XYZ file of C-alpha atoms in Angstrom:
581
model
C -53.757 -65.744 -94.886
C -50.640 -66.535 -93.477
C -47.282 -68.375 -95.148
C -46.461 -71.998 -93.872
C -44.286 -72.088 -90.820
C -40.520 -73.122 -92.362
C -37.035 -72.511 -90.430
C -35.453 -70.484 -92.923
C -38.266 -68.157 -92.942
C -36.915 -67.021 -89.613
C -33.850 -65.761 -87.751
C -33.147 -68.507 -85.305
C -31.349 -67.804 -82.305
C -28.884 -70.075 -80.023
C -32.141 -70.665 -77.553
C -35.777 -71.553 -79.087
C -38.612 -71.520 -76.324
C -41.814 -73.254 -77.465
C -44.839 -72.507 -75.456
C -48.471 -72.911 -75.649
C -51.931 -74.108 -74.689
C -51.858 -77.615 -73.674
C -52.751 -79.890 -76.650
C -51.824 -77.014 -79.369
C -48.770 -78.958 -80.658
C -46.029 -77.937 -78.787
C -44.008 -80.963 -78.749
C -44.558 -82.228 -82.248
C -43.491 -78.354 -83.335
C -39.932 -78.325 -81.123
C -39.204 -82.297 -82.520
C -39.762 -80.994 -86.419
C -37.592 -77.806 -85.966
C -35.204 -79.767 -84.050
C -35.022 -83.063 -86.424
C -34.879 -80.505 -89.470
C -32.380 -78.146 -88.282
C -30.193 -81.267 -87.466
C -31.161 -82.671 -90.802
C -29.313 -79.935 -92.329
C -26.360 -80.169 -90.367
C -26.491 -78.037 -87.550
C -26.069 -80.027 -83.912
C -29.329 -79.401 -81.366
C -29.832 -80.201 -78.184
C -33.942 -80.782 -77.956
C -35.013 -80.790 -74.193
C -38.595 -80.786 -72.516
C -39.700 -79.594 -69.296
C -43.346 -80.594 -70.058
C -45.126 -83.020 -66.981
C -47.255 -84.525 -69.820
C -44.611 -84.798 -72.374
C -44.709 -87.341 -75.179
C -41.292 -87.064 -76.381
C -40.316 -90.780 -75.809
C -43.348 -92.243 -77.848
C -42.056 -89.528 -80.604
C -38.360 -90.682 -80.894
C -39.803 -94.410 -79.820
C -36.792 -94.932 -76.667
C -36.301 -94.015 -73.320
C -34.921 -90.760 -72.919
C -33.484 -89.178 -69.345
C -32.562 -85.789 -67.934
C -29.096 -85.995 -69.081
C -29.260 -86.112 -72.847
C -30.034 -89.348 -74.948
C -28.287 -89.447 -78.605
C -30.911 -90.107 -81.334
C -28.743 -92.517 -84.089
C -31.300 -92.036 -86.926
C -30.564 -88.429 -86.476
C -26.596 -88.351 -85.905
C -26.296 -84.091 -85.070
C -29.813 -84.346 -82.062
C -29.515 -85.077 -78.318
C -32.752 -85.510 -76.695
C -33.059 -84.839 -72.641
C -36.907 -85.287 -71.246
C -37.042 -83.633 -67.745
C -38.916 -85.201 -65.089
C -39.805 -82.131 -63.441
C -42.506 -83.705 -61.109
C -39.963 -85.974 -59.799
C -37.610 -82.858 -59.037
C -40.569 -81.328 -57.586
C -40.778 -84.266 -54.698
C -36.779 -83.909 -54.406
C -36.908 -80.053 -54.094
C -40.162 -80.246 -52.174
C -38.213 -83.211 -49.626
C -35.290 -81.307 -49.419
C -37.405 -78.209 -47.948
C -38.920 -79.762 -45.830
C -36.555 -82.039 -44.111
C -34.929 -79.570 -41.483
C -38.154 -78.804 -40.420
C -39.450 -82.419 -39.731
C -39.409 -83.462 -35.949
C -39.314 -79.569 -34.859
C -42.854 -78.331 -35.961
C -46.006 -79.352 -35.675
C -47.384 -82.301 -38.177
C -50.015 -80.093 -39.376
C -47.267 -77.098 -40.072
C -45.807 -79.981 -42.055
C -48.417 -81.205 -43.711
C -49.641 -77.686 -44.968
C -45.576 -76.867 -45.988
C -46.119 -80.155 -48.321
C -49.488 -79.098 -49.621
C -48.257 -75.655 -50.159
C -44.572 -77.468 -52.204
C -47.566 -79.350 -54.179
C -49.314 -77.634 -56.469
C -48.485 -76.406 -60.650
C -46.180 -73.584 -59.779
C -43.772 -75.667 -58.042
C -43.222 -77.939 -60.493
C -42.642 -75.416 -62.985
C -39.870 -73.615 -60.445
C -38.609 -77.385 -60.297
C -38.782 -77.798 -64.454
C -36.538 -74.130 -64.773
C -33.979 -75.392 -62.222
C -33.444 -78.263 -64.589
C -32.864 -76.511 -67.143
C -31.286 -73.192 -66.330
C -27.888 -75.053 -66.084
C -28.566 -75.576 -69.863
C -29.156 -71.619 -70.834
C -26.277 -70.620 -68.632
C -23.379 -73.327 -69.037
C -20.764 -72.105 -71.497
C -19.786 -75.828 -72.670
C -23.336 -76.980 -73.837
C -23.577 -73.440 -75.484
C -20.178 -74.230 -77.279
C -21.386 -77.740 -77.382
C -24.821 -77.035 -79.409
C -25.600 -74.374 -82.074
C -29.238 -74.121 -80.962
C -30.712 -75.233 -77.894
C -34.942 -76.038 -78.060
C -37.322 -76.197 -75.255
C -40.499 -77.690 -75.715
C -42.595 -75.918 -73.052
C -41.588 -72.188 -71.565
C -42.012 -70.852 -67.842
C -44.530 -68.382 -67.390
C -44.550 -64.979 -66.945
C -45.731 -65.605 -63.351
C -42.957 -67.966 -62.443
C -40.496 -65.742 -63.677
C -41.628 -62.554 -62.131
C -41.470 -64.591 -58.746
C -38.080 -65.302 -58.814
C -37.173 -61.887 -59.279
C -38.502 -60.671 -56.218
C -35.825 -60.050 -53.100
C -38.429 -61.557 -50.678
C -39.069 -64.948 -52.540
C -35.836 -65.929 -51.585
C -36.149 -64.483 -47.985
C -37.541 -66.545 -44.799
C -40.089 -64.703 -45.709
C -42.409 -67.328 -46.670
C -42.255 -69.534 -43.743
C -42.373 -66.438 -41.028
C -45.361 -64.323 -42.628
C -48.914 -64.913 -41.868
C -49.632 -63.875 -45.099
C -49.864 -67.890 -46.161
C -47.865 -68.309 -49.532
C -50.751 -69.629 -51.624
C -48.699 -71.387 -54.285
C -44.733 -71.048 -55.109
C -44.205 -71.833 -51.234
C -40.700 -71.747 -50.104
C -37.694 -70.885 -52.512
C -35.243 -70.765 -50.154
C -33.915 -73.917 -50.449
C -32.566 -72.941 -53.837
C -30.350 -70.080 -52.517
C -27.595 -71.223 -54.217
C -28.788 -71.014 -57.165
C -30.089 -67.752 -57.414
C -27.206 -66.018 -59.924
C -27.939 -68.916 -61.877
C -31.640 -68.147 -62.474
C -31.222 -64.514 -62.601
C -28.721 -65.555 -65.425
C -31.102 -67.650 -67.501
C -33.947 -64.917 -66.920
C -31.578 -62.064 -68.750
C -30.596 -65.175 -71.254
C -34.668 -65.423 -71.895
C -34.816 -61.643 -72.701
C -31.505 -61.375 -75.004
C -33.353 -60.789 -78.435
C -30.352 -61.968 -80.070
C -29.639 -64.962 -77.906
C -33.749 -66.422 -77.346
C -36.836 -66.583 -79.476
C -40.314 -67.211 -77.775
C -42.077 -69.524 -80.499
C -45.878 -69.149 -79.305
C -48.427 -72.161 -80.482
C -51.849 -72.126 -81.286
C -54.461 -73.830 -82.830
C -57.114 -72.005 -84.798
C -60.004 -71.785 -82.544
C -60.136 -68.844 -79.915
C -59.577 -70.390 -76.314
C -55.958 -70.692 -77.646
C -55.682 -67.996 -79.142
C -56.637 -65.941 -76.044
C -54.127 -68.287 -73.977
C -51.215 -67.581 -76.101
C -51.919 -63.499 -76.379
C -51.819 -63.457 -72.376
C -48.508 -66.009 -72.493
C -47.244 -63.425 -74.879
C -48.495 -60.120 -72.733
C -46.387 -61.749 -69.403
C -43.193 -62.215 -70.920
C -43.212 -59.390 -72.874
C -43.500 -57.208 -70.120
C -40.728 -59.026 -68.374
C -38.812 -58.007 -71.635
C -39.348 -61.371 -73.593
C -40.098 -59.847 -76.918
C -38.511 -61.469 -79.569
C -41.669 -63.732 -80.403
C -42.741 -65.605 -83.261
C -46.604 -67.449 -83.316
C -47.366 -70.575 -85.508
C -51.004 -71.624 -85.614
C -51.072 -75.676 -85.837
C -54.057 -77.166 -87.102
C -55.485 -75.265 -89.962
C -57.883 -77.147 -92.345
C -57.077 -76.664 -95.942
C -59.702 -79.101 -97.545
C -63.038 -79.314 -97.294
C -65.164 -81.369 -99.281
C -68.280 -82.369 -96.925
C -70.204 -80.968 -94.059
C -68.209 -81.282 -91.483
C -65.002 -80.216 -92.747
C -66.688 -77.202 -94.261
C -67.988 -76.454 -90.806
C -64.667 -76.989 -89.057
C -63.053 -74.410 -92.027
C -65.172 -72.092 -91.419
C -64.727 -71.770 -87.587
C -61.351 -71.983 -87.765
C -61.714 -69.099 -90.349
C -63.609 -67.221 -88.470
C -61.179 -67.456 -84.803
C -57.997 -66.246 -87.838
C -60.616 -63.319 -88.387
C -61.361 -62.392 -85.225
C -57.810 -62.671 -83.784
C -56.934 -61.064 -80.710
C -55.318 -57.805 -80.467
C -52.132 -58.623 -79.068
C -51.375 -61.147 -80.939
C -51.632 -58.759 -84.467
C -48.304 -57.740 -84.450
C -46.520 -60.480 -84.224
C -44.907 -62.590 -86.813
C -47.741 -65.772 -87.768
C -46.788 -69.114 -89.622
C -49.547 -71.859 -90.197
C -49.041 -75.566 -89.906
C -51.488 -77.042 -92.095
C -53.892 -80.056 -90.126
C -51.586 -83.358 -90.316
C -53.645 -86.553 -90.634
C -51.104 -88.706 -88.322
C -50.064 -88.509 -85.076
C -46.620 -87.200 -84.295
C -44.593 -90.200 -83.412
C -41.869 -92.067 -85.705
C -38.954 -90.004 -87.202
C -40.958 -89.856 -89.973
C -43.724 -88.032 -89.327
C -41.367 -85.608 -87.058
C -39.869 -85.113 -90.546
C -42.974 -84.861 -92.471
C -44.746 -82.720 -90.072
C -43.690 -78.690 -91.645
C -43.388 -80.698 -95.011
C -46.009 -83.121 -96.108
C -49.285 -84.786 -95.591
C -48.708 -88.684 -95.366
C -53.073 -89.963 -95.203
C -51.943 -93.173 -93.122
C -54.400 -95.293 -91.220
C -53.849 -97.010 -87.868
C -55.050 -100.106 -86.968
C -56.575 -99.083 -83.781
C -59.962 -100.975 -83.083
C -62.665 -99.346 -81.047
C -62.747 -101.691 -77.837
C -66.204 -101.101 -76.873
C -69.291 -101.631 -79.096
C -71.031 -98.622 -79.305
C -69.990 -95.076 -77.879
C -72.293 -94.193 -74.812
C -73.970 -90.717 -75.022
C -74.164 -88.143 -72.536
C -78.029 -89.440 -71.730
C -76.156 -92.625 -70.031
C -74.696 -89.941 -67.344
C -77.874 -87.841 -66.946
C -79.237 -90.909 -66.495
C -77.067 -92.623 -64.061
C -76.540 -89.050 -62.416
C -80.363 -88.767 -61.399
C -80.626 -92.507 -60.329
C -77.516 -91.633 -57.598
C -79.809 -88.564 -56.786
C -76.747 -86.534 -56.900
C -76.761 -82.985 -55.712
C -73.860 -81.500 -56.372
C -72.219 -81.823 -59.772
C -68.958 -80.498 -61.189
C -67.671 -80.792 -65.372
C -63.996 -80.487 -64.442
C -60.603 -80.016 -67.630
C -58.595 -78.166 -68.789
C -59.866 -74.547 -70.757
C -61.345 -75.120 -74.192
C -62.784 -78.941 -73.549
C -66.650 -77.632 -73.543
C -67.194 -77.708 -69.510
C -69.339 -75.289 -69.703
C -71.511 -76.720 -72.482
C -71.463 -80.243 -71.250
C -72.636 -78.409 -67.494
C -75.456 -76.853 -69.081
C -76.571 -80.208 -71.163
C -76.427 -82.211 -68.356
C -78.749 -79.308 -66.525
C -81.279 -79.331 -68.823
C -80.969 -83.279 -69.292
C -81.418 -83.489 -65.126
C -84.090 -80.574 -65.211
C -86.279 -82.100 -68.435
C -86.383 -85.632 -65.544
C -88.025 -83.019 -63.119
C -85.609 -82.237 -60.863
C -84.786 -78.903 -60.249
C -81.708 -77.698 -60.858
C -79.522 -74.383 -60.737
C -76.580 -73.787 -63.049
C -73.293 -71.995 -62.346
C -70.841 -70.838 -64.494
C -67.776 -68.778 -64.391
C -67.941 -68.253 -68.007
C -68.995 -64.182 -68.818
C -71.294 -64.970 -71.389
C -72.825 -68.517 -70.507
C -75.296 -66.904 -68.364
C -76.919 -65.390 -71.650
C -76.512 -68.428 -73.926
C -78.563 -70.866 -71.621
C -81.318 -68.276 -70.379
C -83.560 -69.825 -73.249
C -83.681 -73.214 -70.579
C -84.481 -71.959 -67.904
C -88.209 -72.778 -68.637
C -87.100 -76.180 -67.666
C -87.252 -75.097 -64.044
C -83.362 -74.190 -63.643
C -82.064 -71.338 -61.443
C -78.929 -69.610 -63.410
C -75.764 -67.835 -61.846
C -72.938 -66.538 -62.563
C -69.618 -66.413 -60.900
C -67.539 -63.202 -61.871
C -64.171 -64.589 -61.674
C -62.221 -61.501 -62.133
C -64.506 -59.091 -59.860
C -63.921 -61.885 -57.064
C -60.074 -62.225 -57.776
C -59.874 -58.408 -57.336
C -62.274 -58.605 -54.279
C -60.103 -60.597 -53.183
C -57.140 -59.097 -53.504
C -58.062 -55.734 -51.642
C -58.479 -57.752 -48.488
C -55.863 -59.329 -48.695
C -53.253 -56.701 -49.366
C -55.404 -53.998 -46.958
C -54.453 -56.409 -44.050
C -50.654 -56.244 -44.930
C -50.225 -52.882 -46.223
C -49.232 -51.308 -43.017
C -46.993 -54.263 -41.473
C -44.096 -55.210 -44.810
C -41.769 -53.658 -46.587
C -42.216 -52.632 -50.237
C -40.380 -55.723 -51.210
C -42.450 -58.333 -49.341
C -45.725 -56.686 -50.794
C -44.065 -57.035 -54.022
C -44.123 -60.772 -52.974
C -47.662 -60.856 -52.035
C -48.901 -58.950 -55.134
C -47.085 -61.968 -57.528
C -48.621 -65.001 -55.183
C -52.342 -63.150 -55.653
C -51.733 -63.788 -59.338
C -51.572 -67.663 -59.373
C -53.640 -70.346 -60.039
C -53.639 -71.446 -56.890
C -55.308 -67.835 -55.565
C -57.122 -67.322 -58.172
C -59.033 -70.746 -57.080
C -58.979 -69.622 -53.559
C -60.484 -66.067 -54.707
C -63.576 -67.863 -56.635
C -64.119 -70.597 -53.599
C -66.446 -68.761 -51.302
C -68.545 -67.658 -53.851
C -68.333 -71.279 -54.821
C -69.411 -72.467 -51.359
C -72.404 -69.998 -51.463
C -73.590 -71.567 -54.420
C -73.505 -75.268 -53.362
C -75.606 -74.369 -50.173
C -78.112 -74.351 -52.651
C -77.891 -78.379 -52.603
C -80.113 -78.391 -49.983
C -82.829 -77.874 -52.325
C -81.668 -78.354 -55.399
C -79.284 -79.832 -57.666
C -76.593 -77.577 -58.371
C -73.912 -78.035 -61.736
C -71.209 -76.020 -61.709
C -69.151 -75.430 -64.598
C -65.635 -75.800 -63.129
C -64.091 -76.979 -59.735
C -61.258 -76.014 -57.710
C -58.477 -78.562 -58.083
C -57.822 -81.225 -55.475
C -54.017 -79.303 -54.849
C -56.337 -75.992 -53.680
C -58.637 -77.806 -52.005
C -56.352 -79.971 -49.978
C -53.798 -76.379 -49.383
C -56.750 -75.232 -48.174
C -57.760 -77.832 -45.961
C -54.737 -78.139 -44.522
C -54.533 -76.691 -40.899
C -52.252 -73.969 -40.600
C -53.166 -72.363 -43.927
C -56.817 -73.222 -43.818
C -57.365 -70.968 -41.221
C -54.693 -68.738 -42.871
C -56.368 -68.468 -46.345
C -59.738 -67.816 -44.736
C -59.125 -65.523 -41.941
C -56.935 -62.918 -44.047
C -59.755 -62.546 -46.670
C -62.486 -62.114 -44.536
C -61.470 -62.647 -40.851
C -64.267 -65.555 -40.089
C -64.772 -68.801 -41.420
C -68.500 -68.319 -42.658
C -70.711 -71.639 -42.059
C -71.271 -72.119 -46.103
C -67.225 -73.044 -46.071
C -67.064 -75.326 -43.624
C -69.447 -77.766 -45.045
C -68.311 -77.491 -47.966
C -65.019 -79.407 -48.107
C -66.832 -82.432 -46.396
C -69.575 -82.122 -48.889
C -67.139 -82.553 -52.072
C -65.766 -85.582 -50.067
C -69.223 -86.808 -49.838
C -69.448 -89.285 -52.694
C -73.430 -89.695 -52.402
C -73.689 -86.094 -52.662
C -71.024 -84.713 -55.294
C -69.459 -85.903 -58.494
C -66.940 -84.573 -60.726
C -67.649 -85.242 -64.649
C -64.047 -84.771 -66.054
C -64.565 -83.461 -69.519
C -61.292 -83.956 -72.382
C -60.513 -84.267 -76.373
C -59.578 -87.961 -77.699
C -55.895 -86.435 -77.691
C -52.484 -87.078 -76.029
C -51.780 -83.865 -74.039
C -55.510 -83.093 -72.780
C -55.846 -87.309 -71.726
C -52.571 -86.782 -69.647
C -53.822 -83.168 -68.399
C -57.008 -84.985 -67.122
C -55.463 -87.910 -65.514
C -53.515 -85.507 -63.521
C -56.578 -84.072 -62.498
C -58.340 -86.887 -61.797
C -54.767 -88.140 -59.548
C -55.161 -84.624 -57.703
C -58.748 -85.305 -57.150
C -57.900 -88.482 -55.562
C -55.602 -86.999 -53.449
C -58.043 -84.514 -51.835
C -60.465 -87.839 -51.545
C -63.402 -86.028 -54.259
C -65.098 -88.767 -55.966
C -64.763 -88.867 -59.913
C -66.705 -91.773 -61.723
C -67.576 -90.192 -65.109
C -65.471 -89.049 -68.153
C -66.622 -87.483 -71.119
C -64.677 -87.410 -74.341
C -66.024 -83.869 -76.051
C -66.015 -82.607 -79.737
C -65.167 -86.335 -81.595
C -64.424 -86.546 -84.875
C -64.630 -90.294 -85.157
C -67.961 -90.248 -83.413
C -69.029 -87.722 -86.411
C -69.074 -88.786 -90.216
C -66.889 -87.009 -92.759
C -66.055 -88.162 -96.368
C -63.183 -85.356 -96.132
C -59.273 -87.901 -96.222
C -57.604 -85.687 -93.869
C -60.469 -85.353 -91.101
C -61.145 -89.521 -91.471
C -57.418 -90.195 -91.040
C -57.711 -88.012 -87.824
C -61.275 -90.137 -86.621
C -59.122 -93.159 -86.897
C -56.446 -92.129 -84.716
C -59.056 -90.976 -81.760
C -59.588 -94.443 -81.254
C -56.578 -95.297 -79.201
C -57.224 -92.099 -77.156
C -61.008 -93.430 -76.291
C -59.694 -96.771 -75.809
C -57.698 -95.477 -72.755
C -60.699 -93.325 -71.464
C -62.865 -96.419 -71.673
C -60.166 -98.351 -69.784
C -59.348 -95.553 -67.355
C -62.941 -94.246 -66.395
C -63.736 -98.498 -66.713
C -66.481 -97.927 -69.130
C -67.847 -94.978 -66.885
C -67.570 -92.650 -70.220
C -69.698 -90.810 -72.912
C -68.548 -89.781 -76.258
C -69.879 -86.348 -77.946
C -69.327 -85.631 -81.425
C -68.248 -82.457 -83.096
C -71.120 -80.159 -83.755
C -71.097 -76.796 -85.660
C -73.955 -75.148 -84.135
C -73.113 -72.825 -81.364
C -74.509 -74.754 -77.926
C -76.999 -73.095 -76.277
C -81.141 -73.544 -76.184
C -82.722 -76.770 -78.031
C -79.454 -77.285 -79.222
C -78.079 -78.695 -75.889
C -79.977 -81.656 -77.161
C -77.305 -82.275 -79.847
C -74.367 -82.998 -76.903
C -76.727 -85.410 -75.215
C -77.953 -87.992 -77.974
């Protein structure tokens, strides 16, 4: 269908921008193109902005911002940002002036607000815009690769006149997530450089990863919808991960899915130059599977060994979940883990024990996949995430509308599109829902991160974030913050792959949990392949290497975990049975 992803196939520009899905192969992409290309001669500098970057397990040293020489590779300099730590120096250096001459909780809720995704990613392109805009390292370097992009969001924000106003801290309007970008005043030609670097055609490419299957797919069309509108259009899309053997059941079920997500690709995605990476039966570590990786299948076994036994099922969870008589229960990870499956299993699991049970989702269709259970004796809902977020939205700009200017709107209209408000938009129907604890047990499908829940708890935006969507703090949101810190009441399952980026991704959500003091005792490792059997060499190779990656969860989650294997069948009815045995 499409032609293997090689450099020479395509144009390459001074500045390569990988971006992507978490867990879609990112890093080991930028490290082949950048070993390769230096390979042949030409001198790269390869630098990552990513929180859960691997890059010094992949070159096997310790790497800093500045630029480490790799000697098995004489024409590559590696730099690995640290962009959470420039985060807490950006965030400190905000902050500071104000310290001793507001209020603590002013201060508290400037921190929480200085916290969260976006500002780490505004951290991560201050880093690195001195690299897109300083003449010597572009003399220095014929091509220049980051492993991770900034968002279309992100971008857009520091466009706008007022997010480099006082804006932010005088409004009542309650930044919900980029917070205050004043403190980088000095830097703003800089950035508005590097943003008109990022949309040179002839100076940038946008490399957009995916992996076969259609949560990514979806993720990388809207990646590639942002930045094209902010003129970003010189793209390129490589799809990592495609099976090309299949000799057994399940890698003729895992073909034909994959297959089927090529088939059905989405629309905005059509027109854009694809490469394939065939599936790689090794983990992406050592210079030589770097240089392997666009080349050559190397079937090499680890010597992991499993460190536990047997691998618990999801019954264990159920089980322990309706001996702690828990009534409110959240599957928490990042998009495409099976949250919403594993919520609905663990319904029916808690439901078939005779409890009764109602299940939430903010999935569109889950609501008609699990109406075949509901003879158990579970309620179903559904939470309509984007009629909410637009709900939302109205009140929130009718209450400013009359009072800004056009460019402080403009302001307001880019914070209402990020993660952080999108959360907020989805919380109160949220809260309705888990009033419903009273009676019953609820699951919901998703949960709002511990950053949200703590900007929200803090003081001055609490009552900020409340009062300009709807004026009054209803009853069903005030107990609902100290239920989700009730540990007798609520639990968060976090749900992940047996894979690098999505174990990092959900021990930083398990660390942001923690911070907002929600309890989290259970982990479940979804969609094995070691926990299934295959015959096929490839698929075995990649069973093998899981086991490190469950290892960790067993030692992490101490033994508090349940491992489901891959199954074909689509999840829904008698076949939530499958995830739990």
């Amino acid at each position: 269908m499409f032609k293997n992803f090689n450099i020479d196939d395509i144009f390459l520009t001074k500045y390569l921008f990988f971006t992507g899905k978490g867990g879609v192969g990112k890093t080991s992409t930028a490290c082949a193109v950048a070993v390769n290309l230096a390979d042949k001669g030409k001198k790269i500098m390869l630098v990552s902005t990513d929180p859960a970057s691997n890059l010094q397990d992949v070159f096997n040293r310790k790497l800093n911002n500045k630029g480490v020489k790799i000697k098995e590779v004489p024409n590559l300099v590696v730099a690995n940002f640290q962009p959470e730590k420039a985060a807490e120096e950006y965030r400190e250096s905000v902050i500071k002036p104000y310290k001793g001459k507001l209020p603590e909780a002013v201060i508290k809720n400037m921190e929480e607000q200085l916290s969260g995704s976006c500002t780490i990613e505004i951290a991560a392109f201050n880093e690195f815009s001195s690299f897109i805009t300083d003449e010597k390292t572009s003399k220095e370097y014929d091509h220049i690769i980051f492993d991770t992009a900034p968002t279309g969001h992100t971008l857009r924000m520091l466009q706008l006149p007022s997010a480099w106003s006082n804006f932010i801290s005088e409004s009542t309007h309650g930044a919900s997530c980029l917070g205050q970008l004043s403190g980088l005043e000095d830097k703003k030609e800089v950035y508005k450089n590097a943003v008109n670097t990022l949309g040179d055609k002839d100076k940038t490419t946008l490399i957009l990863v995916s992996r076969p299957e259609l949560s990514p797919l979806k993720e990388a069309e809207r990646a590639s919808k942002e930045l094209q509108n902010i003129g970003v259009n010189n793209q390129v899309l490589v799809i990592n991960g495609v099976l090309e053997e299949q000799e057994d059941y399940l890698s003729n079920a895992i073909y034909s899915k994959q297959q089927k997500a090529l088939e059905n690709m989405p629309e905005g995605l059509k027109g854009i130059k694809t490469f394939k990476i065939p599936l790689r039966p090794y983990n992406v570590t050592g210079l030589e599977n770097v240089r392997a990786f666009l080349k050559d299948n190397i079937i090499k076994y680890s010597h992991e060994k499993l460190e536990t036994s047997n691998l618990p099922k999801l019954n264990k969870v159920i089980e322990d979940l309706y001996n702690t008589n828990k009534k409110v229960i959240f599957t928490m990870g990042k998009g495409g883990v099976g949250k919403t499956s594993i919520a609905a299993a663990i319904a029916v699991g808690l439901a078939k024990k005779g409890k009764k049970v109602h299940l939430t989702t903010t999935d569109p269709a889950a609501h008609l996949k699990f109406v075949l259970d509901e003879g158990y004796g579970i309620t179903i809902s559904h939470i309509d995430e984007k009629k909410e977020l637009e709900k939302y939205k109205k009140e929130v700009l009718s209450k400013v509308e009359d009072s800004m200017s056009e460019d402080d709107i403009a302001y307001v209209k880019e914070d209402l599109r990020s993660p952080c408000t999108q959360e907020i938009a989805v919380f109160r129907a949220f809260a309705e829902v888990v009033e419903r604890s009273e009676n019953q047990v609820v699951v919901i499908d998703t949960a709002p991160t511990g950053h949200t829940l703590l900007l929200l708890d803090s003081t001055e935006s609490y009552h900020k974030e409340i009062q300009r969507s709807q004026g009054d703090i209803e009853e069903s949101v005030k107990k609902l913050l100290p239920k989700l810190r009730d540990e007798k009441e609520t639990e968060v399952i976090i749900v992940t792959l047996a894979e690098t980026t999505p174990i990092y991704e959900a021990l930083r959500l398990q660390e942001d949990l923690n911070r907002a003091g929600i309890f989290s005792k259970w982990w479940v490792v979804n969609s094995s392949i070691y926990a299934a059997d295959t015959k096929n060499p490839i698929l075995k190779v990649k069973a093998n290497n899981e086991v490190k990656w469950i290892n960790k969860v067993n030692e992490i989650s101490k033994g508090n975990f349940a491992v489901i294997k891959w199954i074909l069948k689509e999840v829904k009815g008698e076949t939530l049975n499958d995830l739990m045995n």
